[in-house]
Amino acid sequence: MYMNMTAEQINYMFEANANIGNAIIRAFKKYWAENAEIICAGLAAMSGQYYVPSSRK
């Protein structure tokens, strides 16, 4: 597939993949920042432990 691509096309493809990867990482970081308390509570509940939140909004 990549054998018939020019160097410019390959460079564009790598940059596009890097941008997609960065967007996915940013989305995960944003989701974690907004929902960290719920995620931790769910993980604790699945492992049979109690979760006491450190702060309330």
Tab-separated table of C-alpha atoms in Angstrom:
chain	number	residue	atom	x	y	z
A	1	MET	CA	0.000	0.000	0.000
A	2	TYR	CA	2.739	2.454	0.905
A	3	MET	CA	5.039	1.449	-1.938
A	4	ASN	CA	3.398	3.744	-4.495
A	5	MET	CA	3.160	6.838	-2.270
A	6	THR	CA	5.411	9.836	-2.700
A	7	ALA	CA	7.465	11.185	0.183
A	8	GLU	CA	5.077	14.136	0.527
A	9	GLN	CA	2.070	11.827	0.739
A	10	ILE	CA	3.750	9.660	3.358
A	11	ASN	CA	4.711	12.737	5.376
A	12	TYR	CA	1.119	13.992	5.195
A	13	MET	CA	-0.169	10.586	6.288
A	14	PHE	CA	2.187	10.465	9.288
A	15	GLU	CA	1.205	14.000	10.321
A	16	ALA	CA	-2.487	13.135	10.031
A	17	ASN	CA	-1.996	10.006	12.146
A	18	ALA	CA	-0.098	12.027	14.749
A	19	ASN	CA	-2.897	14.618	14.865
A	20	ILE	CA	-5.522	11.910	15.287
A	21	GLY	CA	-3.487	10.314	18.079
A	22	ASN	CA	-3.075	13.644	19.846
A	23	ALA	CA	-6.811	14.332	19.578
A	24	ILE	CA	-7.598	10.937	21.112
A	25	ILE	CA	-5.159	11.536	23.987
A	26	ARG	CA	-6.641	15.001	24.625
A	27	ALA	CA	-10.142	13.510	24.688
A	28	PHE	CA	-9.109	10.860	27.232
A	29	LYS	CA	-7.429	13.485	29.426
A	30	LYS	CA	-10.508	15.717	29.286
A	31	TYR	CA	-12.816	12.797	30.089
A	32	TRP	CA	-10.631	11.723	33.011
A	33	ALA	CA	-10.447	15.275	34.387
A	34	GLU	CA	-14.237	15.646	34.275
A	35	ASN	CA	-15.153	12.154	35.512
A	36	ALA	CA	-12.271	10.985	37.707
A	37	GLU	CA	-14.430	10.634	40.811
A	38	ILE	CA	-17.044	8.509	39.039
A	39	ILE	CA	-14.370	6.358	37.389
A	40	CYS	CA	-12.620	5.711	40.715
A	41	ALA	CA	-15.915	4.924	42.420
A	42	GLY	CA	-16.804	2.451	39.685
A	43	LEU	CA	-13.432	0.726	39.824
A	44	ALA	CA	-13.641	0.470	43.599
A	45	ALA	CA	-17.183	-0.918	43.422
A	46	MET	CA	-16.145	-3.552	40.879
A	47	SER	CA	-13.319	-4.706	43.129
A	48	GLY	CA	-15.582	-4.884	46.196
A	49	GLN	CA	-14.130	-1.880	47.991
A	50	TYR	CA	-15.722	1.271	49.301
A	51	TYR	CA	-14.834	4.588	47.726
A	52	VAL	CA	-14.923	7.718	49.832
A	53	PRO	CA	-14.601	10.812	47.653
A	54	SER	CA	-11.964	13.268	48.766
A	55	SER	CA	-13.937	16.349	47.781
A	56	ARG	CA	-17.477	17.309	46.919
A	57	LYS	CA	-18.519	20.003	44.521
